[in-house]
Amino acid sequence: MQEYISAIDIGTTKICVLTAQVTYDGLGQLSLRLLGEGVAPSRGIRRGVVVDVPEATAAVGEAIQKCEQDAGRPILSAYVGIAGSHIGTRNSRGVSPVDRRSGVTSADMQRALEGARAVVLPENQAVIHTLARTWTVDGETEVQQPIGMNAHRLEVDAHIVTGSNTAIHNLVQCVGAHGIDVDELVLEPLAANEAVLRPEERRMGVAVVDMGGGTSDLALFIDNALAHTAILDMGGNHLTNDVAVGLRCPFETAEEIKLRYGSLLPERIAPDETVWASVFGEKAERSFSRRFICDVLEARAAEMIETLADKLAENGWIDRLPAGVVLTGGCSQLPGFAELGRSTLGMPVRVGAAQSSLPIAGLTRTLLTPSYATSVGLLLWGLHEDARSVHQRYEADHGNSSKQKWMGAAARWLKALLPDRD
Ligand SMILES: Nc1ncnc2c1ncn2[C@@H]1O[C@H](COP(=O)(O)OP(=O)(O)OP(=O)(O)O)[C@@H](O)[C@H]1O
Ligand SMILES: [Mg+2]
């Protein structure tokens, strides 16, 4: 079991590093106490992917340093979020024979998952997660926990998440350069789900969308298991860009205007309300109609929600999500996103952030906003991992001492064995 858990969320706009101490209440419940947080603006990251290793490494270093100072202790290893359009997902099946005398063992489950994982990958892709969706024991489907069941044959429906070797390598390098081991790479929407979804939503069927600066990352949960993931190439920067183009002003000015005056409910803005901004080529500021700015934002946001609707319509997912959609990430804070989502998608839509009821003491107000849901979720992912003593169990079983834990199968196998993360 780890005594400390740290998380590194490398986003397109900001990098957030958190470190926490694992606490044990004596009744078998593990929780966390936040020791430090460090946030720095991103550099060298585009659409969730490292595009300039030295720049990104320096920015990551800044956030790490702030967090270490805040916590008063160094970070040795961390759970690191991964996203970007290089991410691929697919479903796959694996089978294992079972010895009737012993019933299903964890080794059988591992063997089935290994089979599922043995898919032919496109060139330059590596497996990041192998997550069990459902188990089938001798034809009996939807078994939650097959261990010990008397059977001949065990099958698994697994969800495989892959990423580009280059993107993975660059990300690990940015963290490793600071002497920090990667405990595990975690797909960002999976981390976000830990922080924002309620157990009953995950049981009923829900989509979580982490709307960041560069991308919007989607994860669907049905019957308590991950059903589908996708990365949508759109985020808050697209909204800011549209304002910058519409007003012919610098990106930074447009960002400030978006944050201060932006809304997706233009009909609620007085038609004569004006906003002043400096534009290219003119010394004096110019005035703009606030409603015009909000119309620009609404047009792009509507396109974003329509893209989401198309994704949800694929394979009929939309009919399997009675709990609707939970929007999170910085971009979801634009007033009116939930309303726009509800009217376009025709289903429940709410904006979610980490809740103060989570098993983490000391979360600051900033960390309880949607912008930091993924960062907090990474800590929770680590906590759940720790609760299952994943690394220890694996290392005890296999004597693995590899530094490159992200490549090691430990976390993948054991998490996949235990898909219920409530
Ligand atoms: N209060 C707010 N209202 C509207 N937009 C906001 C608000 N706060 C942040 N944003 C927007 O959210 C975006 C950043 O979100 P977030 O911090 O989740 O992104 P990130 O994690 O850096 O990026 P990504 O996850 O896409 O790589 C920016 O576009 C920013 O303008
Ligand atoms: Mg993010």
XYZ file of C-alpha atoms and ligand atoms in Angstrom:
454
model
C 0.000 0.000 0.000
C 1.261 3.472 -0.833
C 1.436 6.019 1.970
C 1.168 8.983 -0.389
C -0.714 9.336 -3.655
C -0.013 12.037 -6.207
C -1.745 13.059 -9.420
C -0.497 14.978 -12.437
C -3.133 16.359 -14.799
C -1.436 17.808 -17.868
C -4.109 19.789 -19.676
C -4.069 22.044 -22.705
C -4.473 25.187 -20.611
C -3.237 24.278 -17.135
C -1.184 21.670 -15.335
C -2.380 20.579 -11.921
C -0.331 18.483 -9.513
C -1.873 17.184 -6.287
C -0.406 15.128 -3.500
C -2.257 13.466 -0.653
C -1.646 11.165 2.282
C -3.528 7.890 2.530
C -5.372 7.598 5.826
C -6.955 4.500 7.324
C -9.899 4.709 9.689
C -9.324 1.310 11.284
C -12.623 -0.020 9.868
C -11.171 -0.926 6.512
C -11.932 2.418 4.879
C -9.129 4.236 3.137
C -9.362 7.927 2.455
C -7.057 10.796 1.514
C -5.881 13.990 3.119
C -4.729 16.594 0.640
C -1.227 17.820 1.458
C -0.456 20.059 -1.472
C -1.542 21.448 -4.817
C 0.408 23.118 -7.591
C -1.072 24.690 -10.696
C 0.852 26.221 -13.601
C -0.185 27.409 -17.062
C 0.455 24.844 -19.786
C 3.133 25.196 -22.393
C 4.059 22.775 -25.139
C 0.655 21.013 -25.044
C -1.833 21.102 -27.901
C -5.239 19.436 -27.803
C -4.241 17.438 -24.762
C -0.996 16.127 -26.287
C 2.635 17.067 -25.638
C 3.941 18.724 -28.797
C 7.062 20.342 -27.356
C 8.782 18.142 -24.777
C 11.228 20.712 -23.311
C 8.500 23.381 -22.941
C 5.995 20.955 -21.473
C 8.636 19.495 -19.142
C 9.400 22.964 -17.811
C 5.704 23.753 -17.261
C 5.118 20.407 -15.547
C 8.174 21.119 -13.378
C 6.684 24.434 -12.293
C 3.462 22.781 -11.105
C 5.388 19.948 -9.406
C 7.592 22.412 -7.577
C 4.617 24.428 -6.321
C 2.897 21.277 -5.120
C 6.003 19.940 -3.394
C 6.515 23.268 -1.669
C 2.907 23.372 -0.580
C 3.077 19.813 0.754
C 6.559 20.129 2.222
C 7.606 16.800 0.754
C 8.866 15.495 -2.577
C 6.735 13.525 -5.011
C 8.231 10.173 -5.966
C 5.504 8.739 -8.171
C 2.175 9.884 -9.597
C -0.945 8.879 -11.497
C -0.825 10.778 -14.762
C -3.820 11.665 -16.935
C -3.748 10.982 -20.663
C -6.075 12.219 -23.416
C -5.940 13.464 -26.993
C -7.128 12.418 -30.404
C -4.468 9.665 -30.598
C -6.535 7.664 -28.085
C -8.286 4.672 -29.600
C -10.830 2.392 -27.994
C -12.338 -0.920 -28.945
C -14.213 -3.788 -27.405
C -12.735 -7.243 -27.434
C -13.512 -10.717 -26.073
C -11.250 -13.157 -24.290
C -11.802 -16.729 -23.143
C -10.201 -18.992 -20.578
C -10.827 -22.627 -19.664
C -11.646 -23.181 -15.990
C -10.644 -26.129 -13.814
C -13.945 -27.336 -12.327
C -12.226 -28.466 -9.125
C -11.004 -25.004 -8.178
C -13.730 -22.912 -9.795
C -12.884 -19.587 -11.460
C -9.609 -18.177 -10.138
C -8.002 -14.780 -10.586
C -5.486 -16.505 -12.880
C -8.381 -17.580 -15.156
C -9.632 -13.998 -15.195
C -6.183 -12.753 -16.070
C -5.910 -15.307 -18.853
C -9.271 -14.249 -20.314
C -8.238 -10.602 -20.182
C -4.910 -11.423 -21.751
C -6.825 -13.007 -24.622
C -9.014 -9.919 -24.970
C -5.961 -7.717 -24.922
C -4.229 -9.660 -27.689
C -5.765 -7.535 -30.420
C -3.803 -6.490 -33.436
C -2.915 -2.893 -32.757
C -2.334 -0.271 -35.395
C 1.323 0.602 -35.783
C 2.766 2.804 -33.033
C -0.135 2.100 -30.619
C 0.152 0.676 -27.115
C -2.518 -0.559 -24.709
C -3.223 1.856 -21.844
C -6.176 0.116 -20.160
C -7.823 -3.286 -20.419
C -11.080 -2.937 -18.520
C -13.542 -5.777 -17.994
C -17.064 -4.770 -19.039
C -18.897 -8.007 -18.327
C -18.037 -11.593 -17.479
C -19.782 -14.703 -18.836
C -19.473 -18.011 -16.992
C -20.556 -21.123 -18.942
C -22.928 -19.025 -21.013
C -24.413 -17.181 -18.029
C -23.959 -13.517 -18.910
C -23.505 -10.327 -16.873
C -21.741 -12.027 -13.957
C -20.339 -9.295 -11.702
C -17.799 -11.345 -9.748
C -16.966 -14.762 -11.201
C -14.288 -15.841 -8.694
C -15.018 -19.266 -7.194
C -17.860 -20.050 -9.601
C -17.960 -23.646 -10.737
C -17.590 -23.717 -14.513
C -15.755 -24.949 -17.610
C -15.407 -21.708 -19.460
C -14.945 -18.066 -18.579
C -15.409 -15.248 -21.086
C -14.816 -11.538 -20.741
C -16.084 -8.567 -22.711
C -13.339 -6.013 -22.323
C -12.836 -2.405 -23.296
C -9.357 -1.705 -24.590
C -7.969 1.816 -24.527
C -4.918 2.436 -26.674
C -2.712 5.430 -27.297
C 0.099 6.427 -29.582
C 3.512 5.242 -28.402
C 4.962 8.619 -29.258
C 2.357 10.544 -27.240
C 2.775 8.151 -24.293
C 6.542 8.382 -24.468
C 6.521 12.189 -24.552
C 4.111 12.407 -21.631
C 6.105 9.975 -19.504
C 9.275 11.872 -20.388
C 7.841 15.194 -19.133
C 7.119 13.591 -15.770
C 10.174 11.322 -15.607
C 12.496 14.278 -16.205
C 11.604 15.421 -12.686
C 12.539 12.080 -11.132
C 8.906 10.999 -10.776
C 7.767 7.463 -11.649
C 4.448 7.021 -13.398
C 2.269 4.754 -11.244
C -0.208 4.479 -14.069
C -1.438 6.430 -17.058
C -5.173 7.026 -16.642
C -7.521 8.043 -19.431
C -8.756 11.465 -18.306
C -12.519 10.906 -18.607
C -12.105 7.764 -16.500
C -10.451 9.878 -13.836
C -13.160 12.562 -14.129
C -15.845 9.924 -13.582
C -14.317 9.091 -10.205
C -14.844 12.646 -9.029
C -18.176 13.654 -10.531
C -20.447 10.639 -11.037
C -22.840 9.357 -8.430
C -22.941 5.558 -8.053
C -26.611 5.410 -9.088
C -25.850 7.359 -12.288
C -23.130 4.872 -13.196
C -25.500 1.987 -12.504
C -28.356 3.401 -14.566
C -26.296 4.589 -17.520
C -24.630 7.960 -17.890
C -22.196 9.853 -20.085
C -19.486 12.027 -18.566
C -17.949 14.687 -20.791
C -14.779 16.446 -19.622
C -14.874 19.685 -21.605
C -11.396 21.133 -21.284
C -9.461 23.701 -23.238
C -8.361 21.536 -26.142
C -10.616 18.482 -26.219
C -13.828 17.112 -24.776
C -13.372 13.607 -23.488
C -16.358 11.296 -23.320
C -16.886 8.156 -21.249
C -20.113 6.130 -21.053
C -20.946 4.004 -18.039
C -23.721 1.436 -18.191
C -24.491 -1.175 -15.509
C -21.598 0.117 -13.450
C -19.002 -0.622 -16.126
C -17.285 1.479 -18.732
C -19.113 0.939 -22.018
C -17.484 3.351 -24.435
C -14.960 6.175 -24.610
C -14.282 8.819 -27.238
C -12.261 11.998 -27.546
C -14.027 14.887 -29.284
C -11.755 17.416 -30.908
C -13.329 20.522 -29.375
C -12.973 22.544 -26.200
C -12.968 25.962 -24.591
C -10.169 27.227 -26.843
C -12.481 26.859 -29.848
C -15.005 29.146 -28.139
C -12.299 31.675 -27.320
C -10.994 31.537 -30.893
C -14.427 32.320 -32.272
C -14.681 35.374 -30.032
C -11.170 36.456 -31.097
C -12.130 36.130 -34.769
C -15.523 37.787 -34.231
C -14.043 40.812 -32.445
C -10.691 40.773 -34.282
C -8.906 40.855 -30.965
C -6.000 38.877 -29.456
C -6.750 35.408 -28.013
C -5.938 36.575 -24.461
C -8.446 39.439 -24.710
C -11.087 37.078 -26.087
C -10.410 34.611 -23.249
C -10.878 37.344 -20.661
C -14.112 38.497 -22.300
C -15.407 34.927 -22.493
C -14.706 34.316 -18.813
C -16.141 37.620 -17.676
C -19.129 38.176 -19.966
C -19.689 34.854 -21.730
C -23.030 33.092 -21.535
C -24.938 30.615 -23.652
C -28.200 32.286 -22.785
C -27.979 35.400 -25.021
C -31.738 35.991 -24.763
C -31.202 36.867 -21.091
C -28.720 39.640 -21.965
C -30.070 43.159 -22.422
C -29.822 44.033 -26.151
C -28.024 47.308 -25.389
C -25.392 45.929 -22.985
C -21.897 46.687 -24.261
C -18.410 45.336 -23.584
C -15.164 47.190 -24.237
C -12.153 45.453 -25.731
C -8.873 46.346 -27.417
C -8.713 45.097 -30.982
C -5.927 44.594 -33.508
C -4.652 47.737 -35.192
C -6.401 50.271 -32.945
C -5.072 52.071 -29.900
C -8.381 52.883 -28.267
C -10.739 50.167 -27.035
C -13.903 49.474 -29.034
C -17.319 48.629 -27.720
C -19.190 45.467 -28.694
C -22.641 44.194 -27.997
C -22.449 41.587 -25.222
C -25.344 39.775 -26.851
C -23.334 39.478 -30.098
C -20.460 37.887 -28.151
C -22.864 35.461 -26.506
C -24.440 34.646 -29.878
C -20.979 33.736 -31.181
C -20.366 31.522 -28.154
C -23.784 29.922 -28.406
C -23.291 29.025 -32.077
C -20.082 27.123 -31.288
C -21.456 25.547 -28.114
C -24.499 24.330 -30.059
C -22.126 22.707 -32.565
C -20.243 21.060 -29.686
C -23.451 19.643 -28.222
C -24.544 18.435 -31.682
C -21.214 16.632 -32.121
C -21.823 15.031 -28.743
C -25.362 14.077 -29.832
C -23.930 12.377 -32.946
C -21.480 10.421 -30.785
C -24.246 9.378 -28.424
C -26.456 8.336 -31.333
C -23.779 5.898 -32.551
C -24.763 2.318 -31.710
C -27.896 3.613 -29.988
C -26.004 4.613 -26.845
C -28.398 7.490 -26.248
C -31.223 5.064 -25.393
C -29.112 3.427 -22.710
C -28.365 6.554 -20.687
C -31.353 7.229 -18.420
C -29.160 9.267 -16.072
C -28.250 11.487 -19.021
C -25.060 13.484 -19.359
C -22.747 15.025 -16.767
C -20.631 17.859 -18.148
C -17.423 18.779 -16.375
C -14.075 20.466 -17.139
C -13.437 24.213 -17.225
C -15.481 24.806 -20.365
C -18.644 23.377 -18.786
C -18.704 26.420 -16.468
C -19.902 28.684 -19.250
C -23.404 29.626 -18.022
C -26.103 27.842 -19.982
C -24.259 24.665 -21.054
C -26.577 22.399 -19.087
C -29.689 24.146 -20.465
C -28.353 23.958 -24.031
C -27.489 20.280 -23.536
C -30.925 19.455 -22.146
C -32.797 21.156 -24.982
C -30.632 19.646 -27.746
C -30.173 16.149 -26.354
C -33.601 15.802 -24.747
C -32.162 14.095 -21.687
C -31.015 15.072 -18.189
C -27.840 17.177 -18.303
C -26.015 18.610 -15.292
C -22.665 20.254 -14.702
C -20.571 18.221 -12.264
C -17.558 18.890 -10.081
C -15.803 16.996 -7.304
C -18.079 16.834 -4.275
C -16.987 17.726 -0.763
C -18.444 14.350 0.284
C -15.624 12.511 -1.528
C -13.141 10.637 0.665
C -10.564 13.439 0.389
C -10.123 15.839 3.289
C -8.833 19.329 2.648
C -10.039 19.928 -0.927
C -9.813 23.653 -1.605
C -12.631 25.654 -3.197
C -10.687 25.751 -6.456
C -10.451 21.972 -6.542
C -14.213 21.723 -6.085
C -14.827 23.492 -9.426
C -15.372 21.567 -12.692
C -11.943 22.666 -14.003
C -10.251 20.374 -11.497
C -12.567 17.339 -11.621
C -10.041 15.283 -13.598
C -7.172 16.212 -11.276
C -9.156 15.200 -8.174
C -10.392 12.097 -10.014
C -6.798 11.008 -10.644
C -6.169 11.025 -6.888
C -9.318 8.944 -6.344
C -8.260 6.512 -9.054
C -4.995 6.142 -7.175
C -6.819 5.643 -3.888
C -8.957 2.859 -5.325
C -5.878 1.323 -6.826
C -4.203 1.517 -3.464
C -7.173 0.014 -1.672
C -6.673 -3.038 -3.806
C -2.943 -3.019 -3.180
C -2.543 -3.424 -6.876
C 1.131 -2.900 -7.249
C 2.071 -4.873 -4.179
C -0.037 -7.819 -5.224
C 1.404 -7.781 -8.674
C 4.954 -7.411 -7.545
C 4.549 -10.162 -4.950
C 3.112 -12.453 -7.633
C 5.545 -11.595 -10.388
C 8.629 -10.112 -8.745
C 8.340 -7.158 -11.091
C 10.571 -4.253 -10.248
C 10.328 -2.395 -13.529
C 10.467 1.371 -13.289
C 8.231 1.680 -16.329
C 5.101 0.803 -14.455
C 2.911 2.236 -17.171
C 4.053 -0.525 -19.446
C 3.713 -3.168 -16.765
C 0.545 -5.193 -16.762
C -0.123 -4.930 -13.027
C -2.511 -2.064 -12.806
C -4.274 -2.991 -16.013
C -4.944 -6.583 -15.068
C -6.008 -6.008 -11.543
C -8.172 -3.030 -12.253
C -9.799 -4.977 -15.024
C -10.464 -7.818 -12.608
C -12.318 -5.435 -10.332
C -14.399 -3.206 -12.587
C -16.824 -2.079 -9.856
C -15.197 1.070 -8.505
C -17.965 2.203 -6.123
N -15.742 30.139 -15.554
C -15.536 29.735 -16.798
N -16.436 29.975 -17.757
C -16.225 29.563 -19.022
N -15.150 28.888 -19.431
C -14.217 28.626 -18.518
C -14.347 29.018 -17.149
N -13.241 28.617 -16.479
C -12.461 27.993 -17.387
N -13.036 28.015 -18.595
C -12.501 27.464 -19.852
O -12.181 26.119 -19.654
C -11.092 25.765 -20.490
C -10.047 25.050 -19.640
O -10.647 23.953 -19.037
P -9.769 22.879 -18.252
O -8.993 23.551 -17.203
O -10.699 21.782 -17.866
O -8.827 22.433 -19.467
P -7.459 21.627 -19.493
O -7.551 20.501 -18.548
O -6.323 22.548 -19.355
O -7.477 21.131 -21.004
P -7.748 19.681 -21.671
O -8.364 18.827 -20.639
O -8.660 19.973 -22.824
O -6.422 19.242 -22.159
C -10.553 27.031 -21.088
O -10.976 27.115 -22.424
C -11.214 28.122 -20.255
O -11.471 29.269 -21.012
Mg -8.306 18.559 -18.575
